[in-house]
Amino acid sequence: MYRCLALAKLGSGFVAPNPMVGAVLVYNNKIIGEGYHQQFGSPHAEVNCINNVADENKQFIKDATLYVSLEPCNHFGKTPPCTHLIIEKKIKHVVIGCQDPFAEVNGKGIQYLLDNKVNVICNILADECIKLNKYFFTFHQKKRPYIILKFAQTADNKIDNNLNERLLISNQYSNKLVHKWRSEVDAILIGTNTALKDNPTLTNRIYFGKNPVRLVIDKNLSLPNTLNIFNQDAKTIIFNTIKNETIGNVSYVKILNQNKIIQEILDFCFKQKIISLIVEGGAKLLGSFIDNKMWDETRIITNTSLKIDDGVKAPFINGIKIKSNKLSTDDISYYLPNN
């Protein structure tokens, strides 16, 4: 199962809104096939695993044990059901890391295998399997994306200055890490002030992988279209109170209730199958998520060598620090909510 997890991780950033899944086929304590879900819409881990078996070992497939980190699907989606393939190949022993929370699966795959006289063992390294797909589990269980709050602060806990210019806090190593984070999520959200003052591009330029969808709050449509967020490098969604319209790669989505703007954005994300979101806004936007206790993880970059004295105070995170690491002058800290 550890090998399944290692394989599954190779799909990070490429399979959403599907989960990352790895599969291993074992005969006589020897791996004869392995695979993982590589790309959304492409064959699942079980298919790649079975297809990976060498010709001289195909005769052993029916007597082998299939290990898979997540319950095999039992419905027709982008690909046929993996449970049907397992039965077709006459595999009689399947070991599953954890159950799939997606309503179309959620126990149905396990039951189908049992109904077809397959010996099924479940919940092997279940905690590790769930943690690997925390975005996917949060999305289906809470009906919203997994929310990561991210900000950089000075050594004296300031996230911005009081000047009309951008304050560069994190160093080049942290910046590369941030771009890696962007490649791993579906979307990134900022507010009007951040878009105007920092003019960010919000793309993954110094790491490999995809760009996230850019989500921007601009209630009164006051942002000039010369800003970087309006370029052709990635899709952009502008949440506003005026109109619904799509122009090229920019879509304008009208907010119906300004008092519930965060909830409307999260509802939009759920409908669009955006399963993970980085909130990279200023103090006001971050504060809205914090006040509503609407976050799953916070990542804080602290430049230990920079102080500005007068500036915008960083948000207070009432959470549990789970790990930290140092990149030259920057400390990277990760927090989970207290609950």
XYZ file of C-alpha atoms in Angstrom:
339
model
C 0.000 0.000 0.000
C 2.946 2.341 0.639
C 3.996 1.699 -2.954
C 0.446 2.560 -4.100
C 0.687 5.885 -2.262
C 4.109 6.659 -3.759
C 2.749 5.996 -7.242
C -0.433 8.008 -6.608
C 1.577 11.121 -5.712
C 3.009 11.178 -9.234
C -0.424 12.352 -10.414
C -0.356 15.481 -8.245
C -1.529 18.535 -10.168
C -2.721 16.535 -13.180
C -5.793 14.497 -12.189
C -8.186 16.930 -10.428
C -11.118 16.853 -9.966
C -10.349 13.133 -9.806
C -8.356 11.743 -6.864
C -4.737 10.591 -6.982
C -4.687 6.789 -7.017
C -1.963 4.160 -7.208
C -2.302 0.417 -7.816
C 0.047 -2.557 -7.470
C -0.478 -6.160 -8.556
C 1.359 -8.789 -6.474
C 1.894 -12.479 -7.221
C 3.913 -14.718 -4.894
C 5.161 -11.681 -2.942
C 6.465 -10.130 -6.138
C 5.159 -7.026 -7.929
C 4.194 -7.975 -11.472
C 2.388 -4.747 -12.372
C 1.902 -1.216 -11.104
C 0.340 2.022 -12.270
C -1.282 5.286 -11.253
C -3.881 7.745 -12.501
C -1.779 10.054 -14.657
C -4.163 12.582 -16.190
C -7.813 13.585 -15.778
C -9.857 11.710 -18.376
C -7.156 9.100 -18.961
C -7.176 5.449 -17.715
C -7.351 4.920 -13.971
C -4.631 3.393 -11.798
C -6.064 -0.144 -11.945
C -6.116 -0.104 -15.760
C -2.543 1.161 -16.012
C -1.425 -1.375 -13.427
C -2.903 -4.349 -15.287
C -1.679 -3.057 -18.652
C 1.817 -2.790 -17.141
C 2.046 -6.542 -16.541
C 4.649 -8.137 -18.805
C 3.455 -10.743 -21.309
C 5.194 -13.574 -19.465
C 3.321 -12.651 -16.253
C -0.166 -12.153 -17.659
C -1.016 -15.779 -16.813
C -0.623 -14.912 -13.115
C -3.030 -11.946 -13.050
C -6.044 -14.047 -12.001
C -4.113 -15.438 -9.032
C -2.538 -12.141 -7.991
C -3.630 -9.659 -5.312
C -4.490 -6.144 -6.436
C -3.596 -3.358 -4.010
C -5.224 0.031 -4.680
C -5.093 3.173 -2.540
C -8.750 4.148 -3.151
C -11.922 2.142 -3.722
C -12.239 1.168 -7.424
C -14.963 3.030 -9.304
C -18.165 1.244 -10.274
C -19.725 3.761 -12.668
C -19.259 4.956 -16.228
C -17.598 8.384 -16.283
C -14.733 9.480 -18.503
C -13.646 5.831 -18.409
C -15.397 2.460 -17.827
C -15.746 1.064 -14.280
C -12.543 -0.391 -12.852
C -14.545 -2.989 -10.918
C -15.685 -4.482 -14.233
C -12.076 -4.823 -15.376
C -11.132 -6.546 -12.107
C -13.929 -9.095 -12.599
C -13.054 -9.519 -16.292
C -9.438 -10.317 -15.348
C -10.722 -12.791 -12.711
C -8.752 -11.145 -9.910
C -10.021 -12.677 -6.668
C -8.134 -10.683 -4.029
C -8.291 -6.881 -3.705
C -6.805 -4.778 -0.897
C -8.190 -1.209 -0.663
C -6.654 1.728 1.188
C -9.877 3.634 1.881
C -13.439 4.110 0.668
C -14.191 6.721 -2.007
C -16.475 9.555 -0.690
C -17.765 10.412 -4.183
C -21.507 9.655 -4.237
C -21.246 7.636 -7.479
C -18.782 5.281 -5.770
C -18.922 5.479 -1.937
C -19.067 1.761 -1.148
C -20.660 0.684 -4.418
C -17.335 -0.446 -5.863
C -16.583 -2.567 -2.805
C -20.081 -4.068 -2.827
C -19.847 -4.932 -6.528
C -16.595 -6.801 -5.921
C -18.097 -8.664 -2.943
C -21.185 -9.542 -4.972
C -18.878 -11.092 -7.558
C -17.126 -13.237 -4.948
C -13.943 -11.144 -4.733
C -12.131 -11.290 -1.391
C -11.883 -7.609 -0.329
C -9.806 -6.162 2.506
C -10.413 -2.476 3.302
C -8.865 0.360 5.315
C -5.192 -0.488 4.955
C -3.208 2.710 5.727
C -6.576 4.473 5.518
C -5.396 7.656 7.275
C -2.473 8.021 4.872
C -4.724 7.360 1.876
C -7.262 9.979 3.006
C -4.530 12.526 3.753
C -3.071 12.086 0.272
C -6.441 13.056 -1.228
C -7.438 15.690 1.344
C -8.555 18.056 -1.453
C -10.815 15.379 -2.937
C -12.277 14.271 0.416
C -12.967 17.854 1.570
C -14.648 18.672 -1.739
C -17.081 15.739 -1.576
C -17.710 15.758 2.163
C -18.039 19.546 2.695
C -19.289 20.480 -0.790
C -16.586 23.120 -1.214
C -12.920 23.239 -2.203
C -10.065 22.559 0.200
C -9.044 26.081 1.262
C -5.420 27.102 1.800
C -4.732 30.566 3.218
C -1.320 31.852 2.182
C 0.515 35.053 3.030
C 4.009 36.429 3.514
C 4.918 38.582 6.501
C 7.883 40.532 7.792
C 9.777 39.662 10.959
C 7.553 42.181 12.803
C 4.327 40.573 11.465
C 3.409 43.001 8.682
C 1.999 41.815 5.348
C 2.025 45.185 3.584
C 3.273 48.726 3.913
C 1.176 51.869 4.010
C 2.696 53.124 0.768
C 1.171 52.972 -2.684
C 3.724 50.438 -3.905
C 4.228 46.696 -3.711
C 6.165 45.309 -0.758
C 8.341 42.340 -1.727
C 8.660 40.095 1.329
C 9.536 36.520 0.363
C 12.857 35.556 -1.238
C 13.543 33.797 -4.552
C 13.497 30.311 -2.999
C 10.121 30.846 -1.356
C 8.787 32.321 -4.592
C 9.644 29.091 -6.415
C 7.899 27.111 -3.687
C 4.796 29.312 -4.067
C 4.739 28.564 -7.792
C 4.959 24.844 -6.974
C 1.931 25.299 -4.685
C 0.078 26.962 -7.556
C 0.730 23.958 -9.793
C -0.892 21.707 -7.185
C -4.236 23.531 -6.827
C -7.143 24.286 -9.131
C -7.619 27.983 -8.348
C -6.191 31.039 -6.588
C -8.246 33.909 -5.146
C -7.339 37.582 -4.550
C -9.252 40.775 -3.824
C -9.466 44.118 -5.607
C -6.733 45.871 -3.617
C -4.188 43.100 -4.167
C -4.910 43.047 -7.902
C -4.518 46.816 -8.145
C -1.513 47.374 -5.890
C 0.565 44.263 -6.609
C -0.577 43.612 -10.193
C 0.177 39.878 -9.807
C 0.069 37.407 -12.694
C -0.982 34.476 -10.450
C 0.466 31.914 -12.846
C 3.037 29.160 -12.413
C 6.036 30.608 -14.240
C 9.077 29.324 -12.347
C 7.951 25.742 -11.734
C 6.636 23.022 -14.018
C 2.951 22.118 -14.230
C -0.335 23.838 -14.916
C -1.615 27.314 -14.044
C -4.462 27.667 -11.540
C -7.703 29.410 -12.483
C -7.463 33.034 -11.317
C -10.381 34.148 -9.150
C -10.678 37.876 -8.439
C -13.202 39.838 -6.375
C -13.978 43.154 -8.067
C -17.462 44.159 -6.901
C -17.757 47.348 -8.954
C -15.629 46.255 -11.935
C -13.107 48.986 -11.167
C -9.983 47.078 -12.206
C -8.390 48.202 -15.510
C -8.079 45.461 -18.119
C -4.380 46.279 -18.517
C -3.603 44.339 -15.323
C -1.733 41.030 -15.582
C -4.755 39.023 -14.410
C -6.432 39.837 -17.730
C -3.675 38.359 -19.892
C -4.060 35.150 -21.903
C -1.837 32.994 -19.687
C -4.674 31.483 -17.635
C -8.434 31.524 -17.201
C -9.775 34.357 -15.008
C -13.084 34.629 -13.145
C -14.149 38.109 -11.939
C -16.752 38.067 -9.147
C -18.782 41.270 -9.277
C -22.201 42.777 -8.543
C -22.943 43.995 -12.075
C -22.951 41.341 -14.797
C -22.565 37.785 -16.072
C -20.473 37.703 -19.224
C -17.584 35.855 -20.829
C -15.017 37.623 -22.997
C -12.199 35.395 -24.228
C -10.583 33.707 -21.230
C -12.191 36.132 -18.742
C -15.591 35.323 -17.221
C -17.610 37.776 -15.140
C -19.784 36.127 -12.495
C -22.431 38.208 -10.744
C -22.662 37.961 -6.959
C -26.279 37.989 -5.766
C -25.737 38.657 -2.057
C -22.789 40.847 -1.014
C -23.161 39.687 2.580
C -22.486 36.103 1.503
C -19.844 36.707 -1.144
C -17.425 34.105 0.247
C -20.127 31.421 0.320
C -21.213 32.270 -3.228
C -17.623 31.944 -4.442
C -17.278 28.560 -2.740
C -20.614 27.408 -4.171
C -19.390 28.469 -7.616
C -16.197 26.473 -7.098
C -18.186 23.384 -6.132
C -20.372 23.627 -9.238
C -17.275 24.093 -11.418
C -15.486 21.140 -9.749
C -12.709 23.328 -8.392
C -11.565 21.079 -5.552
C -8.677 23.156 -4.147
C -8.200 26.873 -3.625
C -5.371 29.127 -2.428
C -6.518 32.435 -0.935
C -3.677 34.862 -1.545
C -5.408 38.155 -0.865
C -4.713 40.992 1.545
C -5.699 41.360 5.198
C -9.387 42.006 4.462
C -9.956 38.966 2.256
C -7.909 36.647 4.465
C -9.776 38.016 7.482
C -13.122 37.130 5.903
C -12.128 33.477 5.605
C -10.631 33.451 9.096
C -13.680 35.103 10.701
C -15.960 32.578 9.018
C -13.667 29.697 10.075
C -13.600 28.729 6.436
C -10.114 27.306 5.928
C -8.377 23.941 6.005
C -4.724 24.928 6.022
C -2.616 28.091 6.371
C 0.876 28.586 4.975
C 2.848 31.567 6.270
C 6.155 32.765 4.829
C 8.084 34.922 7.334
C 11.077 36.947 6.186
C 13.174 36.860 9.359
C 15.519 39.612 8.152
C 12.936 42.235 7.144
C 11.175 44.747 9.409
C 9.136 47.724 8.262
C 7.705 48.980 11.598
C 4.761 50.846 10.047
C 2.456 48.666 7.961
C -0.585 46.389 7.726
C -0.641 43.815 10.503
C -0.700 40.150 9.486
C -3.864 38.160 10.289
C -3.894 36.124 13.488
C -4.167 32.398 12.829
C -5.761 30.437 15.647
C -4.419 27.069 14.590
C -2.006 24.253 15.258
C 1.450 24.470 13.706
C 2.126 21.108 12.082
C 5.507 21.743 10.492
C 7.994 24.396 9.408
C 11.084 24.682 7.256
C 13.630 27.346 6.421
C 14.564 28.671 2.984
C 17.484 31.072 3.492
C 15.979 34.178 5.175
C 12.429 32.819 5.058
C 10.648 30.572 7.540
C 7.734 28.574 6.085
C 5.109 27.544 8.660
C 2.074 25.326 8.109
C -1.043 25.420 10.305
C -4.250 23.406 10.613
C -7.421 24.656 12.351
C -7.724 23.822 16.042
C -10.744 21.608 15.324
